[in-house]
Short mmCIF file of C-alpha atoms and ligand atoms in Angstrom, two decimals:
data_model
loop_
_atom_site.label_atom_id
_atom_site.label_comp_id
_atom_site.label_asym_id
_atom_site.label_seq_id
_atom_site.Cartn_x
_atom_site.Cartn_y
_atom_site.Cartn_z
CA UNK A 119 0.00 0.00 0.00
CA UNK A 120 2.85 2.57 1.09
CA UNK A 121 4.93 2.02 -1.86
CA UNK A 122 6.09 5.39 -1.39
CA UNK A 123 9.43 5.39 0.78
CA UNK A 124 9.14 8.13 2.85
CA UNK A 125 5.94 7.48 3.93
CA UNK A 126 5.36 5.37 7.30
CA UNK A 127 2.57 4.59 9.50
CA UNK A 128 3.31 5.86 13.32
CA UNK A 129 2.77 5.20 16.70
CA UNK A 130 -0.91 6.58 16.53
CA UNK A 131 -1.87 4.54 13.72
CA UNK A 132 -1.82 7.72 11.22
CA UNK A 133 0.35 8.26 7.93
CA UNK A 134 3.49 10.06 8.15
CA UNK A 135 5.17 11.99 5.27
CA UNK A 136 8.93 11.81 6.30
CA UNK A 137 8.41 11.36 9.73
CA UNK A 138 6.03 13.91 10.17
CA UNK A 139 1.95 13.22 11.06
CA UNK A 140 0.10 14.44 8.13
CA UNK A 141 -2.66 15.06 10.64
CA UNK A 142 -0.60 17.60 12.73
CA UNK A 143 -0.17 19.16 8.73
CA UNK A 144 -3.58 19.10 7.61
CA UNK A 145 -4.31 20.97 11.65
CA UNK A 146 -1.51 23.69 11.25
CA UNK A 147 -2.57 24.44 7.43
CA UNK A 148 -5.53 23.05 6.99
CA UNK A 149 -6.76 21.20 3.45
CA UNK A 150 -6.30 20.48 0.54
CA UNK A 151 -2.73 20.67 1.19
CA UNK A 152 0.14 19.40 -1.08
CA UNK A 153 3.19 18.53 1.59
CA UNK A 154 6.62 17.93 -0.35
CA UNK A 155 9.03 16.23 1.22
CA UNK A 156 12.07 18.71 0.86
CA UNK A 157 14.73 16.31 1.94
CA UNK A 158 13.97 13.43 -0.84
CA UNK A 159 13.95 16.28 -3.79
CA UNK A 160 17.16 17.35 -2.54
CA UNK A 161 17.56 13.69 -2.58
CA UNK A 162 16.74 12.86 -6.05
CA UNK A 163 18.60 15.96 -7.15
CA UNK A 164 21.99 14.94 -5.44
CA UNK A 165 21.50 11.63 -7.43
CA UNK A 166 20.66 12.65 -10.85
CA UNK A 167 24.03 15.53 -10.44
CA UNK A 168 26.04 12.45 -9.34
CA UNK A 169 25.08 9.29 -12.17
CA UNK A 170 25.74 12.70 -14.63
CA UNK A 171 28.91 13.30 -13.16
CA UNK A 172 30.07 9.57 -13.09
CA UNK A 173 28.44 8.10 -16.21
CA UNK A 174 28.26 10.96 -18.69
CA UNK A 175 30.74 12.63 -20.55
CA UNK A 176 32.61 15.61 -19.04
CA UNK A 177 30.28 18.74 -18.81
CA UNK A 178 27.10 16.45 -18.50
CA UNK A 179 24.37 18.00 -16.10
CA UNK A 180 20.97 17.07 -15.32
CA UNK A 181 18.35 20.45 -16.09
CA UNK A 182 15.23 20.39 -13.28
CA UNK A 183 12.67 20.71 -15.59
CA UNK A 184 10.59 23.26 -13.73
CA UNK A 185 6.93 22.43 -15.23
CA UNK A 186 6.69 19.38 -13.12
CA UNK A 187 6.56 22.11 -10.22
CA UNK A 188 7.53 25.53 -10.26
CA UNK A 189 7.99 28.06 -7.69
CA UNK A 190 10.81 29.96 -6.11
CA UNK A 191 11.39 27.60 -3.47
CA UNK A 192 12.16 24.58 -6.10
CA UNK A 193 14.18 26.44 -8.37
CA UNK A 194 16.68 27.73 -5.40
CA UNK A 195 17.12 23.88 -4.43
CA UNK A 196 17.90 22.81 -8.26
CA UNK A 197 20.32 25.82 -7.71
CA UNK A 198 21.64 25.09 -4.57
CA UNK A 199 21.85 21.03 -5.36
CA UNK A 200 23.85 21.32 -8.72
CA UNK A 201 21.04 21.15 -11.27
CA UNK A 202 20.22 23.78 -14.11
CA UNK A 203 17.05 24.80 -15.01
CA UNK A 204 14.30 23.87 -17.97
CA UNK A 205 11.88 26.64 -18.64
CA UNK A 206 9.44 26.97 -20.78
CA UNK A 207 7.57 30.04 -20.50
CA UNK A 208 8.24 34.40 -19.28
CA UNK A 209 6.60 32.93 -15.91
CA UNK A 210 9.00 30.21 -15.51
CA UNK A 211 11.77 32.29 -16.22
CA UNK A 212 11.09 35.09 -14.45
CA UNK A 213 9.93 32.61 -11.09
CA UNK A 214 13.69 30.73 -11.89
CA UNK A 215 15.43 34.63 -12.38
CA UNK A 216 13.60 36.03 -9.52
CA UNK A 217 14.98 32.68 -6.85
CA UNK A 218 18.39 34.04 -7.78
CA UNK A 219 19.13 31.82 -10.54
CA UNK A 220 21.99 32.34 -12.89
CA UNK A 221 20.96 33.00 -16.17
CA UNK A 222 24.00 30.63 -17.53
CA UNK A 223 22.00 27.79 -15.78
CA UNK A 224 18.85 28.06 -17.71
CA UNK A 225 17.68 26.48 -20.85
CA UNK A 226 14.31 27.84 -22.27
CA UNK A 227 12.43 25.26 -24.25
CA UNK A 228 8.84 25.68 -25.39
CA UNK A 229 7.33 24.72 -29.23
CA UNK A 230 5.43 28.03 -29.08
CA UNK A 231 7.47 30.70 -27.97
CA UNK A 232 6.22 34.35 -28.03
CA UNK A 233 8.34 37.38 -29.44
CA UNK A 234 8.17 38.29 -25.47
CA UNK A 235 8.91 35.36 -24.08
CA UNK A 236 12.28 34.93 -27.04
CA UNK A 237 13.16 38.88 -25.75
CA UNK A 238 13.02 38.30 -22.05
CA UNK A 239 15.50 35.06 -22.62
CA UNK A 240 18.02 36.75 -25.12
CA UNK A 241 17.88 40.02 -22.64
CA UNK A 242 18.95 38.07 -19.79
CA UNK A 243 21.22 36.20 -21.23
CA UNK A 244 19.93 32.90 -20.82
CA UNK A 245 22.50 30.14 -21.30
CA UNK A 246 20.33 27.86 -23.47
CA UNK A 247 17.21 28.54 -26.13
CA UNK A 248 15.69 25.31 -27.55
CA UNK A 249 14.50 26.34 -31.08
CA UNK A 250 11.76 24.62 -32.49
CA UNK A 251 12.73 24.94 -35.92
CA UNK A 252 13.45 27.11 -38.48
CA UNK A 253 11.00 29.67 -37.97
CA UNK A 254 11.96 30.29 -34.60
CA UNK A 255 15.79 30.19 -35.18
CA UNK A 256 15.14 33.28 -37.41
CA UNK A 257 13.37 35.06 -34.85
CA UNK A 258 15.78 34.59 -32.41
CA UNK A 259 18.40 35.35 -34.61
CA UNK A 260 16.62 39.12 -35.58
CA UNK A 261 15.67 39.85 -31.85
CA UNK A 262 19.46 38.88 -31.08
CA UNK A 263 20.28 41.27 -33.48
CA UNK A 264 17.97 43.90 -32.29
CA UNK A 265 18.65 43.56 -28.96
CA UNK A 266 22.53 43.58 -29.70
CA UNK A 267 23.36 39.97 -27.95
CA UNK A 268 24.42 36.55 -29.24
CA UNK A 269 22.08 33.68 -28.54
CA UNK A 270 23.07 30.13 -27.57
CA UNK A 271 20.78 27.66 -28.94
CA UNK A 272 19.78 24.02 -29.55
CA UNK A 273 17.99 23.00 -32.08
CA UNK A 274 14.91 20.39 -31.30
CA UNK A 275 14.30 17.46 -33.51
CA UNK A 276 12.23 14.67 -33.12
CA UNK A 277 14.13 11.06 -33.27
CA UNK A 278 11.07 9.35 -34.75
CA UNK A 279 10.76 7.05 -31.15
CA UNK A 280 7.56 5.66 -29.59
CA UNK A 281 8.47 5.11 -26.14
CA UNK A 282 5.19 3.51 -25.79
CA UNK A 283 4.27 5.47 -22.70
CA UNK A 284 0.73 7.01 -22.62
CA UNK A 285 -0.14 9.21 -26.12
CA UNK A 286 -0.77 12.65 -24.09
CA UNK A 287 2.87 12.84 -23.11
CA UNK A 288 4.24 10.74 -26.35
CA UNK A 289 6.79 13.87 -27.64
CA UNK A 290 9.53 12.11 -29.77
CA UNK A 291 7.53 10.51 -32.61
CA UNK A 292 7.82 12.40 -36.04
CA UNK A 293 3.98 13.70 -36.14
CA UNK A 294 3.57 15.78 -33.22
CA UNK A 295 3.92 19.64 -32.50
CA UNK A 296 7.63 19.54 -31.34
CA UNK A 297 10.55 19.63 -32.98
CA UNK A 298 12.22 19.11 -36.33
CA UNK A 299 11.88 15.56 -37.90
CA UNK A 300 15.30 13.48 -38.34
CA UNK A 301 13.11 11.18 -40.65
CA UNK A 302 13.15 12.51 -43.94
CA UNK A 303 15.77 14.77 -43.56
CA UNK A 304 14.40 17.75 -42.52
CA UNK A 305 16.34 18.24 -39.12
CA UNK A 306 19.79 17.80 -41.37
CA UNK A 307 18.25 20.66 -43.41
CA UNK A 308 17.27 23.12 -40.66
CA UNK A 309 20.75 22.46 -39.21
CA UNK A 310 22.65 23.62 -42.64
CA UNK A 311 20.67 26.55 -42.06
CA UNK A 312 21.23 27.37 -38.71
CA UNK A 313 25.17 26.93 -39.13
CA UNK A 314 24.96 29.80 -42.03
CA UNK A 315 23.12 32.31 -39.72
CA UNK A 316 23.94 35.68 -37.39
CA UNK A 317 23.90 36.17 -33.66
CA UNK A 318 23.24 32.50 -32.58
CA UNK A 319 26.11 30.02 -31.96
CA UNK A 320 24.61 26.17 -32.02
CA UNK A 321 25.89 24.50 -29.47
CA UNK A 322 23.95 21.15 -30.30
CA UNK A 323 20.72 19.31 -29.98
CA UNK A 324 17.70 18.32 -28.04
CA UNK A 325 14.92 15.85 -27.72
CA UNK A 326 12.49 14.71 -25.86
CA UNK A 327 10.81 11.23 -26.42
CA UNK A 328 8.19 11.53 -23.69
CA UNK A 329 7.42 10.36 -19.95
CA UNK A 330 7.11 7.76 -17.27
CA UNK A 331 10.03 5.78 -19.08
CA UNK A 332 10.42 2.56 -17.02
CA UNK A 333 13.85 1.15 -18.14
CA UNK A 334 16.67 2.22 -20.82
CA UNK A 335 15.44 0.65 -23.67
CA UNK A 336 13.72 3.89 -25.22
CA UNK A 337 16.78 6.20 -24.26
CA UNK A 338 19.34 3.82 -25.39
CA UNK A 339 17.17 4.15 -29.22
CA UNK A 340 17.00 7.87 -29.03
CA UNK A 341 20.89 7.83 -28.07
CA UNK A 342 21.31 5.69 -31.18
CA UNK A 343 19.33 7.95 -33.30
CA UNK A 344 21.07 10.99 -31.89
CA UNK A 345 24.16 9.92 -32.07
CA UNK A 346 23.87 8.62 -35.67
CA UNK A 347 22.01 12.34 -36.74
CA UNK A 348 25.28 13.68 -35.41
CA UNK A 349 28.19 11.82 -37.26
CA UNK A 350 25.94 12.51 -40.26
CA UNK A 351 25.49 16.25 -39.63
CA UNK A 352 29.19 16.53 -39.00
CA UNK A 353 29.54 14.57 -42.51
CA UNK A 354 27.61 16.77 -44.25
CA UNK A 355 28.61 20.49 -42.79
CA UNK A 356 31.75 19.20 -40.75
CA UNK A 357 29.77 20.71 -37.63
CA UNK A 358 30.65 18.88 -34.08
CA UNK A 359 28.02 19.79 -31.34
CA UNK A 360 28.88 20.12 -27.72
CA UNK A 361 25.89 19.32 -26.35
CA UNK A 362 23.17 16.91 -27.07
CA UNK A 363 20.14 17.34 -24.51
CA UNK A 364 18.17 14.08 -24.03
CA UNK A 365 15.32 15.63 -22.53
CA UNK A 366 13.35 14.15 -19.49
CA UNK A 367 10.72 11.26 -18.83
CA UNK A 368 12.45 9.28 -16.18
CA UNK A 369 9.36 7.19 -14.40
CA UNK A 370 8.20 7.39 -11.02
CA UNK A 371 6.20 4.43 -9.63
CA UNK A 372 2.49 5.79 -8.68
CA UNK A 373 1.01 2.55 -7.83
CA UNK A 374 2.41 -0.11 -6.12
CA UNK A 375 2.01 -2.39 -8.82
CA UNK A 376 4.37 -0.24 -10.43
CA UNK A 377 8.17 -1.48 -10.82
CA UNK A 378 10.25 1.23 -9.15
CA UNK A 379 12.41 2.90 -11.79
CA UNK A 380 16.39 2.63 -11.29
CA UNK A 381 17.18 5.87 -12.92
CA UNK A 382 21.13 6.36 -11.96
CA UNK A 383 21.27 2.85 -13.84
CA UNK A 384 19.55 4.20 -16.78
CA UNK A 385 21.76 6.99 -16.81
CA UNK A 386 24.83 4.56 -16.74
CA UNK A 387 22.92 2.62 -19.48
CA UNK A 388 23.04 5.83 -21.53
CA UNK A 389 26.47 6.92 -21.03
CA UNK A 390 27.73 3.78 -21.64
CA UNK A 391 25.71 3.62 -25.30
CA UNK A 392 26.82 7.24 -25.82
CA UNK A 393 30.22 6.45 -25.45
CA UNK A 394 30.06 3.12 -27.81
CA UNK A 395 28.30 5.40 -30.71
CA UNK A 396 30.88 8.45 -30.46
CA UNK A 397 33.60 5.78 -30.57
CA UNK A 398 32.16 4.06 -33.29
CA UNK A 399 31.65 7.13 -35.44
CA UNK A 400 34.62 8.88 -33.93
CA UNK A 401 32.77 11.53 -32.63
CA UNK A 402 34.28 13.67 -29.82
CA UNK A 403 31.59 12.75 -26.84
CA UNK A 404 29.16 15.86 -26.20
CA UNK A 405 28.11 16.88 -22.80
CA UNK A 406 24.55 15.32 -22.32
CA UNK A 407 22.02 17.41 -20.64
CA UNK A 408 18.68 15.74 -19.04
CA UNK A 409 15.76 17.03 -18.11
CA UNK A 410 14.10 15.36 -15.39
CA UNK A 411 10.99 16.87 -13.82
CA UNK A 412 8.73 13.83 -12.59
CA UNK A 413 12.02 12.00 -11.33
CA UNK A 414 12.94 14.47 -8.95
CA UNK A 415 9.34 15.65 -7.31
CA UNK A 416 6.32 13.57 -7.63
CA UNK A 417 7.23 10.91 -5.40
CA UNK A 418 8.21 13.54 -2.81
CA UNK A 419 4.51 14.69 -2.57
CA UNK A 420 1.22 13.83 -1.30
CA UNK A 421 -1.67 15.84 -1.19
CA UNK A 422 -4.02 16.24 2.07
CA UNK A 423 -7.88 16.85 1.61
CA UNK A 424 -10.60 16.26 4.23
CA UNK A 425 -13.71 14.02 2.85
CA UNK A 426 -16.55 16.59 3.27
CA UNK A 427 -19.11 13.52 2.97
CA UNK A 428 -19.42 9.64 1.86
CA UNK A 429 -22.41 8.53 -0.51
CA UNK A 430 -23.20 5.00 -1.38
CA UNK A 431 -25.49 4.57 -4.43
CA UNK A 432 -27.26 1.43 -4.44
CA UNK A 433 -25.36 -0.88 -7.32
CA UNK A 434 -23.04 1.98 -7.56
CA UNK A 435 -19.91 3.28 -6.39
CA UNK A 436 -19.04 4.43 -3.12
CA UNK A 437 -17.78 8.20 -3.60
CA UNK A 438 -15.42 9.93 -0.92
CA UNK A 439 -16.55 13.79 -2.03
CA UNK A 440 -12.98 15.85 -1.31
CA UNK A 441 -12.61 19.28 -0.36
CA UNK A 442 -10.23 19.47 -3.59
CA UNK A 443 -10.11 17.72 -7.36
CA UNK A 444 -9.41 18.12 -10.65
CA UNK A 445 -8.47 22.37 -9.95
CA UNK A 446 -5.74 20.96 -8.23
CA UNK A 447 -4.89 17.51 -9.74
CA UNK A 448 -6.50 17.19 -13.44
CA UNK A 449 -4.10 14.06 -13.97
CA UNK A 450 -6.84 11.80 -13.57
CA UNK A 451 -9.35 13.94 -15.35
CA UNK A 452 -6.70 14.43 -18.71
CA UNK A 453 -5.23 11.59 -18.63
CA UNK A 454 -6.77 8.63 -16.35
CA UNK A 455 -3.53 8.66 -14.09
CA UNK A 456 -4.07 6.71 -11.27
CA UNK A 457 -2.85 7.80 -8.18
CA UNK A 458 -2.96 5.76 -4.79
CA UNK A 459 -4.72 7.17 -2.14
CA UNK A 460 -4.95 6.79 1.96
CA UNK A 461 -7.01 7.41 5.13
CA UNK A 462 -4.43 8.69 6.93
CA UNK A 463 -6.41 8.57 9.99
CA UNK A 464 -6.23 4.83 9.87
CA UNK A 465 -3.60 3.99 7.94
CA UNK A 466 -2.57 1.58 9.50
CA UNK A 467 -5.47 -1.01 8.54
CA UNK A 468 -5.84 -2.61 5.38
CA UNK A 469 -7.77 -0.79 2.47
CA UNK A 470 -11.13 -2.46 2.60
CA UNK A 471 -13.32 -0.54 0.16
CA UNK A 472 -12.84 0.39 -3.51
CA UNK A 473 -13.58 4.25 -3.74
CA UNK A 474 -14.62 6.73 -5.97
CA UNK A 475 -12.44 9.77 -5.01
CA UNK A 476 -14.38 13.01 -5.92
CA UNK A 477 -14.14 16.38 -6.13
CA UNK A 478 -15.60 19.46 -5.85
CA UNK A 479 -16.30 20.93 -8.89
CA UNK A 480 -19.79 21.37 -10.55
CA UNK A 481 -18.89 18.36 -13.27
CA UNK A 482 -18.85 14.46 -13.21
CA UNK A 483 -15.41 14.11 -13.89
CA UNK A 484 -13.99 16.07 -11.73
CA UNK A 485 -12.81 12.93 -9.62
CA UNK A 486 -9.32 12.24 -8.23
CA UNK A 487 -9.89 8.40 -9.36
CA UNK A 488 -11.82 5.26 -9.41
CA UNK A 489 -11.24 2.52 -7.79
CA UNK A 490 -9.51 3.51 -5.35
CA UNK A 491 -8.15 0.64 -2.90
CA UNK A 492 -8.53 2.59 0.38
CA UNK A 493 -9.68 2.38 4.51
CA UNK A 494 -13.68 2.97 4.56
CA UNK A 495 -13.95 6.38 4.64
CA UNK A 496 -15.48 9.02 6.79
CA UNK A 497 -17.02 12.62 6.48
CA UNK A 498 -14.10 14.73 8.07
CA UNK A 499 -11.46 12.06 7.23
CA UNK A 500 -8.17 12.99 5.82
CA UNK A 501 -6.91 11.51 2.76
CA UNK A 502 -4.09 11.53 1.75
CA UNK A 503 -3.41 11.26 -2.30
CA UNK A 504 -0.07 9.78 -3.32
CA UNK A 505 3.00 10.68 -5.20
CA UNK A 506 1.43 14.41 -6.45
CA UNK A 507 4.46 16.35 -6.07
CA UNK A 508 4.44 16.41 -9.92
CA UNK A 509 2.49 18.04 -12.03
CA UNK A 510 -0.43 18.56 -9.72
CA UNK A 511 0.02 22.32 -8.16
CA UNK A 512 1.84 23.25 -11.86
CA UNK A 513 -1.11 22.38 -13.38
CA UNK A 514 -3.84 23.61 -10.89
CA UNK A 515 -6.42 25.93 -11.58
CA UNK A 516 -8.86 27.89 -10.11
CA UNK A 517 -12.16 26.12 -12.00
CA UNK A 518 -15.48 27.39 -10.21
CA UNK A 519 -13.52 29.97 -8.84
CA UNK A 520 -11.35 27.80 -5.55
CA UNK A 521 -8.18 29.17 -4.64
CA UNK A 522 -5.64 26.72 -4.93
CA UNK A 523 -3.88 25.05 -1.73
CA UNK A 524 -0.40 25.67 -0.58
CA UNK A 525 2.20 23.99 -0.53
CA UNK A 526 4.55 22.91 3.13
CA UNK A 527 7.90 21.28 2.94
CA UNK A 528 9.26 19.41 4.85
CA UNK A 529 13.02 19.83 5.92
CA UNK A 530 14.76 17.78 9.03
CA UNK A 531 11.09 17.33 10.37
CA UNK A 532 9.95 20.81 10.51
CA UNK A 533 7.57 21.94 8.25
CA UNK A 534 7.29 25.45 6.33
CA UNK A 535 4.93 27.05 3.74
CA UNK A 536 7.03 27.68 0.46
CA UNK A 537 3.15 28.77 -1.32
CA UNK A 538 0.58 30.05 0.22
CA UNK A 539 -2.54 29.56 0.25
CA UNK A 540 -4.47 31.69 -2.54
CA UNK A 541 -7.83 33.04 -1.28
CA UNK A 542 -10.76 34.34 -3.06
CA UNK A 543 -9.58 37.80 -2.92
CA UNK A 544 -6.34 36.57 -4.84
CA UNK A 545 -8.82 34.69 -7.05
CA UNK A 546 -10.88 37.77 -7.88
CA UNK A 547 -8.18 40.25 -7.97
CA UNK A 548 -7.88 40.86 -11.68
CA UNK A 549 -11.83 41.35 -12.22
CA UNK A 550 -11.89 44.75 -13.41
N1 LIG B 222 11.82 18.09 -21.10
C1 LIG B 222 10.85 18.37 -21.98
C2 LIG B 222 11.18 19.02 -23.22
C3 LIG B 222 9.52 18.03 -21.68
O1 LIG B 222 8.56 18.29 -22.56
C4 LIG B 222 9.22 17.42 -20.44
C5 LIG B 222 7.84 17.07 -20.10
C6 LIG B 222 10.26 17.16 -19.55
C7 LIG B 222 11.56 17.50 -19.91
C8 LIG B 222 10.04 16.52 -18.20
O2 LIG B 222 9.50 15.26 -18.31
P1 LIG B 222 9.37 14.35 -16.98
O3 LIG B 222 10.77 14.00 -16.57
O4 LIG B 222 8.69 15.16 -15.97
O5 LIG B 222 8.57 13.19 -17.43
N2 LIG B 222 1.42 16.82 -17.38
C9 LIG B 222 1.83 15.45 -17.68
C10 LIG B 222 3.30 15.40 -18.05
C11 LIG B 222 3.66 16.25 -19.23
C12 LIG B 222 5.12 16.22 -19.52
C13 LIG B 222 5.47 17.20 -20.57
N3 LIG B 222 6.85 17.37 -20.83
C14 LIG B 222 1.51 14.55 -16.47
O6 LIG B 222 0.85 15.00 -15.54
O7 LIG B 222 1.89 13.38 -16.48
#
């Protein structure tokens, strides 16, 4: 049931988020409430830095990719841990900028960038801009110009690999908004072009072939394909690239039926192929960036709501309504993620009920999930929902007009807000 590590059940039979009662939380700041647990990030940062540093080619660094959850508080520890930072919007950038983070450490990715968003990166110097394609590396290349600065850039391209995930997060096959295709040729041909242009210096490549990657198989393709896309740019322009970004999708188990991912082996698995291909083609071995967002957060998290009342309906489902929902975890509602869930009240006892988890919004499927092995519930209950420390505040919103929860971490056993809550004057306060 706990397949999560750091949580436990203590003496008082309730669930503990590393160490700490989730009841004494859910008292102090009430619910919903996401918790993080600050020390496994940290954690899971530490660990991606270190299988970079031992299995991937000099100047190899792992890039927090700051959608899975972004505030000011994250992007200092990605700082303060070793990693750089993946943005992929003004807000991102200015929430990374505005932590303290140096410019040189960010990469700004993003298949729709505005003329603001491009101008805010080149002004401050960001180390990194992902182009799209070809479209984009022109713009950048006249707003560099305007603006008087160089801009370093990668260029995106799409290996043409199904990692056979689920289709909502499937990025790296050839028909899909992102990138340039390598396919057909068409990524060689953007890359003549960008070599020939003004005010950007290519430093390499990037792709992304999707999430909740289980083992190496997938990367070790898409390090194939890279690798292969390289020796035959270099062939055809004599261009080397420095770095070639692999992008992100490391999996996190969610269920306990899921395996439990051994990432720093995948990232061995990957060096090791890297370093067979650059041989091979006698390439000189590029740093390798990753981009793990998922990895390093969502199985730090758990999110606290109080059931607000139980209904059975005859030949039905039994439905736990929650004091949150899809406004501040729509991974069930977009995608039929399942999450596990318990009463942390009781967690020590064995789930005996199958549970329809639901929200509060003014729609059917607004639900948290179905199904749901879980202790019999009761109005004024606290459930916890597992492994949301991904993807569930960055995607929040404030449907039917709820403020969205906060967000404590935990540190050493002591808790602290690093959001607040919102309230409905912070909800209302752009109505004109
Ligand atoms: N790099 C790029 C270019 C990406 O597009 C993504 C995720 C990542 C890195 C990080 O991937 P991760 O390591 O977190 O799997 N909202 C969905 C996930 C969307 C992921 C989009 N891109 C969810 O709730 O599962």
């Amino acid at each position: 049931m706990l397949h999560q590590q750091n949580l436990t059940v203590n003496a008082a039979g309730h669930l503990a988020l590393a160490g700490v009662d989730v009841l004494d939380l859910a008292r102090e700041y009430g619910t919903p409430l996401y918790v993080l647990d600050e020390d496994m990030v940290r954690e899971r940062m530490e660990l991606y830095v270190a299988a970079a540093r031992e299995h991937l080619p000099a100047g190899s660094r792992p890039y927090y990719a700051s959608k899975a959850l972004c505030c000011k508080a994250l992007c200092r520890m990605a700082g303060e841990e070793g990693m750089g930072l993946d943005v992929v919007s003004s807000g991102e950038l200015y929430t990374a900028l505005a932590a303290g983070a140096d410019p040189a450490d960010i990469c700004f990715h993003g298949n729709a960038k505005t003329e603001a968003d491009l101008r805010y990166a080149i002004t401050e110097r960001v180390g990194l801009i992902a182009a799209d394609g070809e479209e984009e590396l022109l713009r950048i290349v006249r707003l560099a110009g305007e603006l008087g600065a160089r801009a370093r850039v990668l260029l995106r391209v799409t290996p043409g690999i199904d990692p056979h995930t689920f289709a909502a997060v499937n990025t790296g096959v050839v028909d899909v908004k992102f990138g340039v295709p390598i396919p057909g040729g068409q990524a060689l041909a953007v890359t003549e072009r960008a070599l020939g242009l003004e005010n950007v210096d290519l430093a390499g490549f990037h792709c992304h072939i999707g999430s909740q990657i289980f083992d190496a198989g997938p990367f070790l393709l898409e390090t194939d394909v890279m690798t292969a896309f390289l020796a035959q740019v270099r062939e055809r322009t004599g261009y080397t690239a420095s770095v070639l970004d692999l992008g992100g999708g490391f999996a996190v188990a969610y269920e306990e039926t899921d395996a439990a991912p051994d990432c720093a082996g995948m990232i061995r698995a990957i060096g090791q192929r890297l370093l067979e291909r650059c041989r091979e083609y006698d390439y000189p071995a590029p740093a390798v960036l990753l981009e793990p967002g998922r990895g390093i957060v969502a199985a730090a998290g758990v999110t606290l709501y109080t059931v607000q009342n139980v209904k059975r309906v005859p030949g039905g489902a039994c439905y736990a309504a929650l004091d949150g929902g899809m406004g501040d975890n729509p991974r069930y509602a977009l995608y039929g993620a399942r999450h596990s869930a318990v009463v942390a009240d009781r967690a020590g006892e064995a789930p005996d009920c199958s549970v329809t988890l639901a929200g509060r919004c003014c729609e059917s499927g607004d639900l948290i999930g179905e199904n749901v092995a879980i202790q019999t519930p009761r109005t004024g209950d606290t459930v916890a929902v597992l492994t949301t420390g991904a993807y569930n505040y960055s995607m929040a919103s404030n449907y039917n007009r709820v403020p969205r929860p906060p967000i404590a971490a935990l540190r050493g056993g002591k808790a602290r807000l690093i959001v607040r809550r919102e309230t409905v004057e912070d909800v209302a306060a752009y109505d004109l």
